[in-house]
Amino acid sequence: MKRILVTGAVGQIGSELTLALRGIYGNGNVVAGINRTQPEGALKETGPFETVDCTDIRQVAAVVAKHKVDTIIHLAAILSAVAEAKPNLAWEVNINGLYNVLEVAREHGCAVFTPSSIGAFGPTTPLDDTPQDTIQRPNTMYGVTKVSGELLCDYYHKRFGVDTRGVRYPGIISNVTLPGGGTTDYAVEIFYEAIKHAKYTCYIKAGTFLDMMYMPDAIKAAIDLMEADAGRLKHRNAFNVTAMSFDPEIIAGEIKKRIPRFTWDYQVDPVRQAIAETWPNNMDDSAAREEWGWKPAYRLPEMTKDMIEKLSVKLKK
Ligand code: SER
């Protein structure tokens, strides 16, 4: 990776990954690809940004050519809950947008990183220790687009030699930019509400276990996979990666250890609950560990401590 374009650069992952990449590869070498939301603060001030609507192939191609991009980190996507509400938009962005990025990569010789997700699994997938290679029959629009994306990226590698790579991210917990309409968002919201009001009403039922990861590990996963020796990779586009698995009771209890007056209750959202129930309880990420040395740094206690410290400062301002 020398000259990088990040699509979805103002999103939850993009806003932090873009800055991390600028720190490593040089500010001028990492273009923040934005669409409707303008960049602010460090994202705007530290390096170039361009409007890149991934559904417009000419725009993607023009920015890649202008900045001599050799790697596209394609993060622009519609998350699971929004995808259920707007399935045609999800198809347009998650499928046609990815297709455009892959086509531009093929023509311009770029490598591509695209996240897949725990959403690429479905109700007939084994939900405990979910294997790397297993049944994938998702029943959500988000899942349909994610499993198709995995296949499309594999195809572009095999057929055209495009250096495509990706991980199946679990729910990502972070304190800079809020996630935009996913099922796992509760694990971020709970921190904001605990710090602001010492109270949270959770839309996911107690007892629903999901894989999660803290942002520093999500960033490390993307960079380490892109820098990995290609000769070691047997899988390419859909590595299971996880750092922790919990249900709402466990994370709420962990927060309560640090904010003793914190209380919580439940008001279950049937749409997001139904989605969560088809996703793994915990994934087996041994392929990522073996093929490119994946190892998360943050488990639940360290993540909780860091989230509360960082958000307490942020929310006081
Ligand atoms: N965090 C995502 C979502 O909930 C999962 O990939 O949609």
PDB file of C-alpha atoms and ligand atoms in Angstrom:
ATOM      1  CA  MET A   1       0.000   0.000   0.000  1.00  0.00           C
ATOM      2  CA  LYS A   2       1.492   3.321  -1.055  1.00  0.00           C
ATOM      3  CA  ARG A   3      -1.352   5.498  -2.291  1.00  0.00           C
ATOM      4  CA  ILE A   4      -4.674   4.679  -0.732  1.00  0.00           C
ATOM      5  CA  LEU A   5      -8.308   5.689  -1.301  1.00  0.00           C
ATOM      6  CA  VAL A   6     -10.721   5.053   1.568  1.00  0.00           C
ATOM      7  CA  THR A   7     -14.399   5.089   0.579  1.00  0.00           C
ATOM      8  CA  GLY A   8     -16.860   5.758   3.387  1.00  0.00           C
ATOM      9  CA  ALA A   9     -14.116   7.753   5.111  1.00  0.00           C
ATOM     10  CA  VAL A  10     -16.497   9.679   7.370  1.00  0.00           C
ATOM     11  CA  GLY A  11     -18.185   6.509   8.642  1.00  0.00           C
ATOM     12  CA  GLN A  12     -17.625   4.696  11.923  1.00  0.00           C
ATOM     13  CA  ILE A  13     -14.576   2.737  10.756  1.00  0.00           C
ATOM     14  CA  GLY A  14     -13.419   5.113   8.005  1.00  0.00           C
ATOM     15  CA  SER A  15     -13.073   8.150  10.260  1.00  0.00           C
ATOM     16  CA  GLU A  16     -10.488   6.315  12.392  1.00  0.00           C
ATOM     17  CA  LEU A  17      -8.886   4.010   9.821  1.00  0.00           C
ATOM     18  CA  THR A  18      -8.155   6.914   7.437  1.00  0.00           C
ATOM     19  CA  LEU A  19      -6.201   8.747  10.141  1.00  0.00           C
ATOM     20  CA  ALA A  20      -4.356   5.574  11.158  1.00  0.00           C
ATOM     21  CA  LEU A  21      -3.371   4.984   7.518  1.00  0.00           C
ATOM     22  CA  ARG A  22      -2.202   8.600   7.155  1.00  0.00           C
ATOM     23  CA  GLY A  23      -0.031   8.094  10.228  1.00  0.00           C
ATOM     24  CA  ILE A  24       1.682   5.100   8.617  1.00  0.00           C
ATOM     25  CA  TYR A  25       1.726   5.843   4.891  1.00  0.00           C
ATOM     26  CA  GLY A  26       1.902   9.652   4.961  1.00  0.00           C
ATOM     27  CA  ASN A  27      -0.887  12.225   5.114  1.00  0.00           C
ATOM     28  CA  GLY A  28      -0.728  13.090   1.431  1.00  0.00           C
ATOM     29  CA  ASN A  29      -0.967   9.452   0.353  1.00  0.00           C
ATOM     30  CA  VAL A  30      -4.349   8.633   1.866  1.00  0.00           C
ATOM     31  CA  VAL A  31      -7.413  10.138   0.167  1.00  0.00           C
ATOM     32  CA  ALA A  32     -10.587  10.332   2.252  1.00  0.00           C
ATOM     33  CA  GLY A  33     -13.465   9.382  -0.057  1.00  0.00           C
ATOM     34  CA  ILE A  34     -16.616  11.116   1.095  1.00  0.00           C
ATOM     35  CA  ASN A  35     -20.130  11.249  -0.258  1.00  0.00           C
ATOM     36  CA  ARG A  36     -22.844  13.371   1.326  1.00  0.00           C
ATOM     37  CA  THR A  37     -21.303  14.066   4.745  1.00  0.00           C
ATOM     38  CA  GLN A  38     -18.413  16.523   4.757  1.00  0.00           C
ATOM     39  CA  PRO A  39     -15.236  15.626   6.651  1.00  0.00           C
ATOM     40  CA  GLU A  40     -14.437  17.591   9.783  1.00  0.00           C
ATOM     41  CA  GLY A  41     -11.490  18.125  12.112  1.00  0.00           C
ATOM     42  CA  ALA A  42      -8.400  15.991  11.607  1.00  0.00           C
ATOM     43  CA  LEU A  43      -9.913  14.046   8.726  1.00  0.00           C
ATOM     44  CA  LYS A  44     -10.345  17.268   6.749  1.00  0.00           C
ATOM     45  CA  GLU A  45      -7.162  18.980   7.892  1.00  0.00           C
ATOM     46  CA  THR A  46      -4.542  16.247   7.636  1.00  0.00           C
ATOM     47  CA  GLY A  47      -4.903  15.077   4.045  1.00  0.00           C
ATOM     48  CA  PRO A  48      -6.756  15.088   0.737  1.00  0.00           C
ATOM     49  CA  PHE A  49     -10.444  14.325   0.393  1.00  0.00           C
ATOM     50  CA  GLU A  50     -12.616  13.770  -2.670  1.00  0.00           C
ATOM     51  CA  THR A  51     -16.261  13.114  -3.355  1.00  0.00           C
ATOM     52  CA  VAL A  52     -16.521   9.417  -4.276  1.00  0.00           C
ATOM     53  CA  ASP A  53     -20.015   7.992  -4.655  1.00  0.00           C
ATOM     54  CA  CYS A  54     -19.242   4.313  -5.224  1.00  0.00           C
ATOM     55  CA  THR A  55     -22.435   3.893  -7.250  1.00  0.00           C
ATOM     56  CA  ASP A  56     -20.902   6.213  -9.880  1.00  0.00           C
ATOM     57  CA  ILE A  57     -18.094   4.255 -11.539  1.00  0.00           C
ATOM     58  CA  ARG A  58     -16.743   7.283 -13.405  1.00  0.00           C
ATOM     59  CA  GLN A  59     -16.273   9.154 -10.158  1.00  0.00           C
ATOM     60  CA  VAL A  60     -14.405   6.213  -8.578  1.00  0.00           C
ATOM     61  CA  ALA A  61     -12.193   5.857 -11.672  1.00  0.00           C
ATOM     62  CA  ALA A  62     -11.450   9.590 -11.842  1.00  0.00           C
ATOM     63  CA  VAL A  63     -10.285   9.801  -8.230  1.00  0.00           C
ATOM     64  CA  VAL A  64      -8.170   6.640  -8.555  1.00  0.00           C
ATOM     65  CA  ALA A  65      -6.498   8.062 -11.673  1.00  0.00           C
ATOM     66  CA  LYS A  66      -6.027  11.561 -10.260  1.00  0.00           C
ATOM     67  CA  HIS A  67      -4.315  10.364  -7.076  1.00  0.00           C
ATOM     68  CA  LYS A  68      -2.532   7.358  -8.657  1.00  0.00           C
ATOM     69  CA  VAL A  69      -4.207   5.105  -6.099  1.00  0.00           C
ATOM     70  CA  ASP A  70      -2.815   1.572  -5.715  1.00  0.00           C
ATOM     71  CA  THR A  71      -5.097   0.369  -2.908  1.00  0.00           C
ATOM     72  CA  ILE A  72      -8.821   0.960  -2.347  1.00  0.00           C
ATOM     73  CA  ILE A  73     -10.128   0.430   1.183  1.00  0.00           C
ATOM     74  CA  HIS A  74     -13.806   0.149   0.352  1.00  0.00           C
ATOM     75  CA  LEU A  75     -15.825   0.903   3.472  1.00  0.00           C
ATOM     76  CA  ALA A  76     -18.895   2.634   1.985  1.00  0.00           C
ATOM     77  CA  ALA A  77     -21.822   0.344   2.831  1.00  0.00           C
ATOM     78  CA  ILE A  78     -25.355   0.199   4.173  1.00  0.00           C
ATOM     79  CA  LEU A  79     -25.584  -1.574   7.561  1.00  0.00           C
ATOM     80  CA  SER A  80     -28.056  -4.292   8.529  1.00  0.00           C
ATOM     81  CA  ALA A  81     -30.997  -2.430  10.052  1.00  0.00           C
ATOM     82  CA  VAL A  82     -31.015   0.251   7.352  1.00  0.00           C
ATOM     83  CA  ALA A  83     -30.688  -2.471   4.698  1.00  0.00           C
ATOM     84  CA  GLU A  84     -33.884  -4.117   5.986  1.00  0.00           C
ATOM     85  CA  ALA A  85     -35.697  -0.759   5.797  1.00  0.00           C
ATOM     86  CA  LYS A  86     -34.238   0.150   2.374  1.00  0.00           C
ATOM     87  CA  PRO A  87     -33.330  -3.083   0.566  1.00  0.00           C
ATOM     88  CA  ASN A  88     -32.943  -1.468  -2.853  1.00  0.00           C
ATOM     89  CA  LEU A  89     -30.511   1.118  -1.504  1.00  0.00           C
ATOM     90  CA  ALA A  90     -28.553  -1.700   0.174  1.00  0.00           C
ATOM     91  CA  TRP A  91     -28.310  -3.555  -3.134  1.00  0.00           C
ATOM     92  CA  GLU A  92     -27.278  -0.415  -4.990  1.00  0.00           C
ATOM     93  CA  VAL A  93     -24.494   0.507  -2.556  1.00  0.00           C
ATOM     94  CA  ASN A  94     -23.333  -2.881  -1.239  1.00  0.00           C
ATOM     95  CA  ILE A  95     -23.468  -4.787  -4.535  1.00  0.00           C
ATOM     96  CA  ASN A  96     -23.291  -2.307  -7.407  1.00  0.00           C
ATOM     97  CA  GLY A  97     -20.926  -0.033  -5.467  1.00  0.00           C
ATOM     98  CA  LEU A  98     -18.577  -2.934  -4.756  1.00  0.00           C
ATOM     99  CA  TYR A  99     -18.790  -4.079  -8.365  1.00  0.00           C
ATOM    100  CA  ASN A 100     -17.742  -0.588  -9.524  1.00  0.00           C
ATOM    101  CA  VAL A 101     -14.813  -0.545  -7.107  1.00  0.00           C
ATOM    102  CA  LEU A 102     -13.659  -3.980  -8.314  1.00  0.00           C
ATOM    103  CA  GLU A 103     -13.934  -2.945 -11.958  1.00  0.00           C
ATOM    104  CA  VAL A 104     -11.886   0.198 -11.352  1.00  0.00           C
ATOM    105  CA  ALA A 105      -9.358  -1.876  -9.389  1.00  0.00           C
ATOM    106  CA  ARG A 106      -9.075  -4.323 -12.268  1.00  0.00           C
ATOM    107  CA  GLU A 107      -8.450  -1.555 -14.799  1.00  0.00           C
ATOM    108  CA  HIS A 108      -6.032   0.424 -12.646  1.00  0.00           C
ATOM    109  CA  GLY A 109      -4.207  -2.493 -10.973  1.00  0.00           C
ATOM    110  CA  CYS A 110      -5.343  -1.650  -7.426  1.00  0.00           C
ATOM    111  CA  ALA A 111      -5.557  -3.937  -4.407  1.00  0.00           C
ATOM    112  CA  VAL A 112      -8.927  -3.881  -2.620  1.00  0.00           C
ATOM    113  CA  PHE A 113      -9.911  -4.340   1.026  1.00  0.00           C
ATOM    114  CA  THR A 114     -13.648  -4.827   1.630  1.00  0.00           C
ATOM    115  CA  PRO A 115     -15.205  -5.769   4.944  1.00  0.00           C
ATOM    116  CA  SER A 116     -17.646  -8.615   5.085  1.00  0.00           C
ATOM    117  CA  SER A 117     -19.507  -9.223   8.325  1.00  0.00           C
ATOM    118  CA  ILE A 118     -21.009 -11.622  10.846  1.00  0.00           C
ATOM    119  CA  GLY A 119     -24.118 -10.747   8.830  1.00  0.00           C
ATOM    120  CA  ALA A 120     -22.895 -13.010   6.015  1.00  0.00           C
ATOM    121  CA  PHE A 121     -24.092 -15.967   8.095  1.00  0.00           C
ATOM    122  CA  GLY A 122     -27.676 -17.059   8.591  1.00  0.00           C
ATOM    123  CA  PRO A 123     -30.082 -19.231  10.559  1.00  0.00           C
ATOM    124  CA  THR A 124     -28.700 -22.533   9.260  1.00  0.00           C
ATOM    125  CA  THR A 125     -25.074 -21.621  10.067  1.00  0.00           C
ATOM    126  CA  PRO A 126     -23.636 -23.301  13.186  1.00  0.00           C
ATOM    127  CA  LEU A 127     -23.849 -20.392  15.642  1.00  0.00           C
ATOM    128  CA  ASP A 128     -21.240 -21.598  18.152  1.00  0.00           C
ATOM    129  CA  ASP A 129     -17.582 -21.595  17.119  1.00  0.00           C
ATOM    130  CA  THR A 130     -18.809 -20.674  13.646  1.00  0.00           C
ATOM    131  CA  PRO A 131     -16.230 -22.163  11.270  1.00  0.00           C
ATOM    132  CA  GLN A 132     -14.336 -20.185   8.651  1.00  0.00           C
ATOM    133  CA  ASP A 133     -15.886 -22.273   5.866  1.00  0.00           C
ATOM    134  CA  THR A 134     -19.489 -23.173   6.609  1.00  0.00           C
ATOM    135  CA  ILE A 135     -23.123 -22.818   5.538  1.00  0.00           C
ATOM    136  CA  GLN A 136     -24.006 -19.244   4.516  1.00  0.00           C
ATOM    137  CA  ARG A 137     -27.694 -18.797   3.776  1.00  0.00           C
ATOM    138  CA  PRO A 138     -28.409 -15.336   5.280  1.00  0.00           C
ATOM    139  CA  ASN A 139     -32.042 -14.215   5.298  1.00  0.00           C
ATOM    140  CA  THR A 140     -31.455 -10.459   5.494  1.00  0.00           C
ATOM    141  CA  MET A 141     -30.729  -8.080   2.617  1.00  0.00           C
ATOM    142  CA  TYR A 142     -27.536  -7.058   4.384  1.00  0.00           C
ATOM    143  CA  GLY A 143     -26.466 -10.700   4.584  1.00  0.00           C
ATOM    144  CA  VAL A 144     -27.333 -11.348   0.951  1.00  0.00           C
ATOM    145  CA  THR A 145     -25.156  -8.423  -0.114  1.00  0.00           C
ATOM    146  CA  LYS A 146     -22.299  -9.415   2.190  1.00  0.00           C
ATOM    147  CA  VAL A 147     -22.092 -13.057   1.117  1.00  0.00           C
ATOM    148  CA  SER A 148     -22.382 -11.972  -2.528  1.00  0.00           C
ATOM    149  CA  GLY A 149     -19.593  -9.476  -1.934  1.00  0.00           C
ATOM    150  CA  GLU A 150     -17.346 -12.196  -0.527  1.00  0.00           C
ATOM    151  CA  LEU A 151     -17.942 -14.297  -3.627  1.00  0.00           C
ATOM    152  CA  LEU A 152     -17.486 -11.380  -6.005  1.00  0.00           C
ATOM    153  CA  CYS A 153     -14.162 -10.437  -4.438  1.00  0.00           C
ATOM    154  CA  ASP A 154     -12.960 -14.052  -4.610  1.00  0.00           C
ATOM    155  CA  TYR A 155     -14.008 -14.142  -8.252  1.00  0.00           C
ATOM    156  CA  TYR A 156     -12.083 -10.961  -9.118  1.00  0.00           C
ATOM    157  CA  HIS A 157      -8.994 -12.439  -7.528  1.00  0.00           C
ATOM    158  CA  LYS A 158      -9.257 -15.804  -9.252  1.00  0.00           C
ATOM    159  CA  ARG A 159     -10.422 -14.569 -12.635  1.00  0.00           C
ATOM    160  CA  PHE A 160      -8.596 -11.242 -13.002  1.00  0.00           C
ATOM    161  CA  GLY A 161      -5.804 -11.459 -10.431  1.00  0.00           C
ATOM    162  CA  VAL A 162      -7.036  -8.447  -8.442  1.00  0.00           C
ATOM    163  CA  ASP A 163      -5.462  -8.521  -4.962  1.00  0.00           C
ATOM    164  CA  THR A 164      -8.721  -8.591  -3.014  1.00  0.00           C
ATOM    165  CA  ARG A 165      -8.719  -9.163   0.745  1.00  0.00           C
ATOM    166  CA  GLY A 166     -11.245  -8.808   3.555  1.00  0.00           C
ATOM    167  CA  VAL A 167     -12.460  -9.806   6.985  1.00  0.00           C
ATOM    168  CA  ARG A 168     -15.831 -10.660   8.466  1.00  0.00           C
ATOM    169  CA  TYR A 169     -16.037  -7.897  11.050  1.00  0.00           C
ATOM    170  CA  PRO A 170     -18.144  -8.454  14.139  1.00  0.00           C
ATOM    171  CA  GLY A 171     -19.902  -5.517  15.852  1.00  0.00           C
ATOM    172  CA  ILE A 172     -17.367  -2.694  16.126  1.00  0.00           C
ATOM    173  CA  ILE A 173     -17.270  -0.657  19.341  1.00  0.00           C
ATOM    174  CA  SER A 174     -15.777   2.823  19.113  1.00  0.00           C
ATOM    175  CA  ASN A 175     -15.896   6.328  20.560  1.00  0.00           C
ATOM    176  CA  VAL A 176     -15.197   8.710  17.669  1.00  0.00           C
ATOM    177  CA  THR A 177     -18.004   8.262  15.110  1.00  0.00           C
ATOM    178  CA  LEU A 178     -21.306   6.498  15.792  1.00  0.00           C
ATOM    179  CA  PRO A 179     -22.237   3.479  13.661  1.00  0.00           C
ATOM    180  CA  GLY A 180     -24.932   4.140  11.084  1.00  0.00           C
ATOM    181  CA  GLY A 181     -27.858   1.791  11.612  1.00  0.00           C
ATOM    182  CA  GLY A 182     -26.542  -1.667  12.418  1.00  0.00           C
ATOM    183  CA  THR A 183     -27.848  -4.410  14.687  1.00  0.00           C
ATOM    184  CA  THR A 184     -24.791  -4.351  16.941  1.00  0.00           C
ATOM    185  CA  ASP A 185     -25.019  -0.577  17.581  1.00  0.00           C
ATOM    186  CA  TYR A 186     -26.422  -1.206  21.076  1.00  0.00           C
ATOM    187  CA  ALA A 187     -22.919  -2.085  22.261  1.00  0.00           C
ATOM    188  CA  VAL A 188     -21.818   1.469  21.397  1.00  0.00           C
ATOM    189  CA  GLU A 189     -24.976   3.312  22.498  1.00  0.00           C
ATOM    190  CA  ILE A 190     -24.874   1.650  25.918  1.00  0.00           C
ATOM    191  CA  PHE A 191     -21.624   3.490  26.737  1.00  0.00           C
ATOM    192  CA  TYR A 192     -22.932   6.901  25.682  1.00  0.00           C
ATOM    193  CA  GLU A 193     -26.125   6.437  27.721  1.00  0.00           C
ATOM    194  CA  ALA A 194     -24.306   4.990  30.736  1.00  0.00           C
ATOM    195  CA  ILE A 195     -22.023   8.022  30.869  1.00  0.00           C
ATOM    196  CA  LYS A 196     -24.697  10.619  30.087  1.00  0.00           C
ATOM    197  CA  HIS A 197     -27.682   9.246  32.060  1.00  0.00           C
ATOM    198  CA  ALA A 198     -26.500   6.118  33.959  1.00  0.00           C
ATOM    199  CA  LYS A 199     -29.390   4.314  32.270  1.00  0.00           C
ATOM    200  CA  TYR A 200     -29.892   2.385  29.018  1.00  0.00           C
ATOM    201  CA  THR A 201     -32.883   0.730  27.379  1.00  0.00           C
ATOM    202  CA  CYS A 202     -31.599  -2.074  25.176  1.00  0.00           C
ATOM    203  CA  TYR A 203     -33.304  -3.166  21.939  1.00  0.00           C
ATOM    204  CA  ILE A 204     -31.595  -6.575  21.927  1.00  0.00           C
ATOM    205  CA  LYS A 205     -32.801  -9.282  24.339  1.00  0.00           C
ATOM    206  CA  ALA A 206     -30.745 -10.527  27.285  1.00  0.00           C
ATOM    207  CA  GLY A 207     -29.131 -13.814  26.328  1.00  0.00           C
ATOM    208  CA  THR A 208     -28.406 -12.806  22.714  1.00  0.00           C
ATOM    209  CA  PHE A 209     -24.680 -13.356  22.210  1.00  0.00           C
ATOM    210  CA  LEU A 210     -22.773 -11.642  19.384  1.00  0.00           C
ATOM    211  CA  ASP A 211     -19.130 -11.236  18.429  1.00  0.00           C
ATOM    212  CA  MET A 212     -17.662  -7.787  19.028  1.00  0.00           C
ATOM    213  CA  MET A 213     -14.368  -5.940  18.597  1.00  0.00           C
ATOM    214  CA  TYR A 214     -12.861  -2.646  19.783  1.00  0.00           C
ATOM    215  CA  MET A 215     -11.887  -0.178  17.056  1.00  0.00           C
ATOM    216  CA  PRO A 216      -8.089  -0.334  17.545  1.00  0.00           C
ATOM    217  CA  ASP A 217      -8.262  -4.060  16.769  1.00  0.00           C
ATOM    218  CA  ALA A 218     -10.537  -3.482  13.759  1.00  0.00           C
ATOM    219  CA  ILE A 219      -7.976  -1.026  12.355  1.00  0.00           C
ATOM    220  CA  LYS A 220      -5.122  -3.400  13.031  1.00  0.00           C
ATOM    221  CA  ALA A 221      -6.987  -6.239  11.304  1.00  0.00           C
ATOM    222  CA  ALA A 222      -7.409  -4.243   8.090  1.00  0.00           C
ATOM    223  CA  ILE A 223      -3.798  -3.048   7.961  1.00  0.00           C
ATOM    224  CA  ASP A 224      -2.235  -6.372   8.967  1.00  0.00           C
ATOM    225  CA  LEU A 225      -4.268  -8.294   6.400  1.00  0.00           C
ATOM    226  CA  MET A 226      -3.373  -5.851   3.617  1.00  0.00           C
ATOM    227  CA  GLU A 227       0.306  -6.070   4.555  1.00  0.00           C
ATOM    228  CA  ALA A 228       0.282  -9.878   4.910  1.00  0.00           C
ATOM    229  CA  ASP A 229       2.416 -12.042   2.664  1.00  0.00           C
ATOM    230  CA  ALA A 230       0.042 -13.080  -0.154  1.00  0.00           C
ATOM    231  CA  GLY A 231       1.716 -16.491  -0.332  1.00  0.00           C
ATOM    232  CA  ARG A 232       0.373 -17.373   3.122  1.00  0.00           C
ATOM    233  CA  LEU A 233      -3.259 -16.537   2.360  1.00  0.00           C
ATOM    234  CA  LYS A 234      -5.470 -19.508   1.610  1.00  0.00           C
ATOM    235  CA  HIS A 235      -8.620 -17.502   2.227  1.00  0.00           C
ATOM    236  CA  ARG A 236      -8.750 -13.971   0.969  1.00  0.00           C
ATOM    237  CA  ASN A 237     -11.978 -12.136   1.352  1.00  0.00           C
ATOM    238  CA  ALA A 238     -13.820 -13.301   4.347  1.00  0.00           C
ATOM    239  CA  PHE A 239     -11.607 -14.050   7.325  1.00  0.00           C
ATOM    240  CA  ASN A 240     -13.549 -14.577  10.547  1.00  0.00           C
ATOM    241  CA  VAL A 241     -12.092 -12.152  13.105  1.00  0.00           C
ATOM    242  CA  THR A 242     -13.358 -11.608  16.625  1.00  0.00           C
ATOM    243  CA  ALA A 243     -12.129 -10.272  19.935  1.00  0.00           C
ATOM    244  CA  MET A 244     -14.961 -10.965  22.390  1.00  0.00           C
ATOM    245  CA  SER A 245     -18.487 -12.341  22.572  1.00  0.00           C
ATOM    246  CA  PHE A 246     -21.125 -11.117  25.022  1.00  0.00           C
ATOM    247  CA  ASP A 247     -24.838 -10.525  25.527  1.00  0.00           C
ATOM    248  CA  PRO A 248     -26.377  -7.269  26.804  1.00  0.00           C
ATOM    249  CA  GLU A 249     -26.313  -8.480  30.438  1.00  0.00           C
ATOM    250  CA  ILE A 250     -22.580  -9.137  30.335  1.00  0.00           C
ATOM    251  CA  ILE A 251     -21.582  -5.786  28.840  1.00  0.00           C
ATOM    252  CA  ALA A 252     -24.015  -3.912  31.093  1.00  0.00           C
ATOM    253  CA  GLY A 253     -22.553  -5.719  34.129  1.00  0.00           C
ATOM    254  CA  GLU A 254     -19.032  -4.812  33.039  1.00  0.00           C
ATOM    255  CA  ILE A 255     -20.021  -1.136  32.723  1.00  0.00           C
ATOM    256  CA  LYS A 256     -21.688  -1.251  36.161  1.00  0.00           C
ATOM    257  CA  LYS A 257     -18.382  -2.285  37.725  1.00  0.00           C
ATOM    258  CA  ARG A 258     -17.074   1.152  36.708  1.00  0.00           C
ATOM    259  CA  ILE A 259     -20.315   3.186  36.922  1.00  0.00           C
ATOM    260  CA  PRO A 260     -22.096   1.656  39.957  1.00  0.00           C
ATOM    261  CA  ARG A 261     -25.324   3.701  39.571  1.00  0.00           C
ATOM    262  CA  PHE A 262     -25.808   2.382  36.009  1.00  0.00           C
ATOM    263  CA  THR A 263     -29.123   0.562  35.435  1.00  0.00           C
ATOM    264  CA  TRP A 264     -30.636  -0.927  32.296  1.00  0.00           C
ATOM    265  CA  ASP A 265     -33.826  -2.431  30.976  1.00  0.00           C
ATOM    266  CA  TYR A 266     -35.164  -3.787  27.708  1.00  0.00           C
ATOM    267  CA  GLN A 267     -37.524  -2.727  24.941  1.00  0.00           C
ATOM    268  CA  VAL A 268     -36.849  -5.249  22.216  1.00  0.00           C
ATOM    269  CA  ASP A 269     -36.915  -4.184  18.570  1.00  0.00           C
ATOM    270  CA  PRO A 270     -38.285  -7.220  16.700  1.00  0.00           C
ATOM    271  CA  VAL A 271     -36.446  -6.401  13.454  1.00  0.00           C
ATOM    272  CA  ARG A 272     -32.979  -6.130  14.960  1.00  0.00           C
ATOM    273  CA  GLN A 273     -33.630  -8.979  17.398  1.00  0.00           C
ATOM    274  CA  ALA A 274     -34.578 -11.272  14.499  1.00  0.00           C
ATOM    275  CA  ILE A 275     -31.395 -10.269  12.658  1.00  0.00           C
ATOM    276  CA  ALA A 276     -29.204 -10.837  15.736  1.00  0.00           C
ATOM    277  CA  GLU A 277     -30.632 -14.302  16.288  1.00  0.00           C
ATOM    278  CA  THR A 278     -29.375 -15.478  12.885  1.00  0.00           C
ATOM    279  CA  TRP A 279     -25.810 -14.274  13.541  1.00  0.00           C
ATOM    280  CA  PRO A 280     -23.061 -16.288  15.258  1.00  0.00           C
ATOM    281  CA  ASN A 281     -22.742 -16.376  19.035  1.00  0.00           C
ATOM    282  CA  ASN A 282     -18.997 -16.616  18.555  1.00  0.00           C
ATOM    283  CA  MET A 283     -16.842 -17.198  15.488  1.00  0.00           C
ATOM    284  CA  ASP A 284     -13.787 -19.400  15.127  1.00  0.00           C
ATOM    285  CA  ASP A 285     -11.072 -17.065  13.851  1.00  0.00           C
ATOM    286  CA  SER A 286      -8.228 -19.585  13.707  1.00  0.00           C
ATOM    287  CA  ALA A 287      -7.751 -19.207   9.920  1.00  0.00           C
ATOM    288  CA  ALA A 288      -6.943 -15.493  10.380  1.00  0.00           C
ATOM    289  CA  ARG A 289      -4.590 -16.350  13.241  1.00  0.00           C
ATOM    290  CA  GLU A 290      -2.769 -18.964  11.159  1.00  0.00           C
ATOM    291  CA  GLU A 291      -2.660 -17.224   7.786  1.00  0.00           C
ATOM    292  CA  TRP A 292      -1.716 -13.673   8.810  1.00  0.00           C
ATOM    293  CA  GLY A 293      -1.132 -13.644  12.552  1.00  0.00           C
ATOM    294  CA  TRP A 294      -4.402 -12.068  13.701  1.00  0.00           C
ATOM    295  CA  LYS A 295      -4.487 -11.470  17.461  1.00  0.00           C
ATOM    296  CA  PRO A 296      -6.768  -8.930  19.159  1.00  0.00           C
ATOM    297  CA  ALA A 297      -5.370  -6.732  21.930  1.00  0.00           C
ATOM    298  CA  TYR A 298      -8.658  -5.764  23.628  1.00  0.00           C
ATOM    299  CA  ARG A 299     -11.019  -8.092  25.476  1.00  0.00           C
ATOM    300  CA  LEU A 300     -14.184  -6.924  27.244  1.00  0.00           C
ATOM    301  CA  PRO A 301     -12.584  -5.477  30.440  1.00  0.00           C
ATOM    302  CA  GLU A 302      -9.855  -3.480  28.654  1.00  0.00           C
ATOM    303  CA  MET A 303     -12.289  -2.242  26.008  1.00  0.00           C
ATOM    304  CA  THR A 304     -14.820  -1.149  28.647  1.00  0.00           C
ATOM    305  CA  LYS A 305     -12.182   0.718  30.664  1.00  0.00           C
ATOM    306  CA  ASP A 306     -10.863   2.541  27.592  1.00  0.00           C
ATOM    307  CA  MET A 307     -14.337   3.377  26.239  1.00  0.00           C
ATOM    308  CA  ILE A 308     -15.446   4.887  29.550  1.00  0.00           C
ATOM    309  CA  GLU A 309     -12.233   6.897  29.925  1.00  0.00           C
ATOM    310  CA  LYS A 310     -12.325   8.269  26.369  1.00  0.00           C
ATOM    311  CA  LEU A 311     -16.061   8.970  26.274  1.00  0.00           C
ATOM    312  CA  SER A 312     -16.059  10.643  29.701  1.00  0.00           C
ATOM    313  CA  VAL A 313     -13.596  13.198  28.327  1.00  0.00           C
ATOM    314  CA  LYS A 314     -15.446  13.570  25.011  1.00  0.00           C
ATOM    315  CA  LEU A 315     -18.916  13.977  26.527  1.00  0.00           C
ATOM    316  CA  LYS A 316     -17.745  16.522  29.129  1.00  0.00           C
ATOM    317  CA  LYS A 317     -16.751  19.018  26.413  1.00  0.00           C
TER     318      LYS A 317
HETATM  319  N1  SER B   1     -22.285  -4.010  12.729  1.00  0.00           N
HETATM  320  C1  SER B   1     -22.954  -4.509  11.581  1.00  0.00           C
HETATM  321  C2  SER B   1     -24.413  -4.385  11.697  1.00  0.00           C
HETATM  322  O1  SER B   1     -24.902  -4.528  12.804  1.00  0.00           O
HETATM  323  C3  SER B   1     -22.619  -5.944  11.361  1.00  0.00           C
HETATM  324  O2  SER B   1     -21.741  -6.082  10.338  1.00  0.00           O
HETATM  325  O3  SER B   1     -25.070  -4.186  10.739  1.00  0.00           O
END
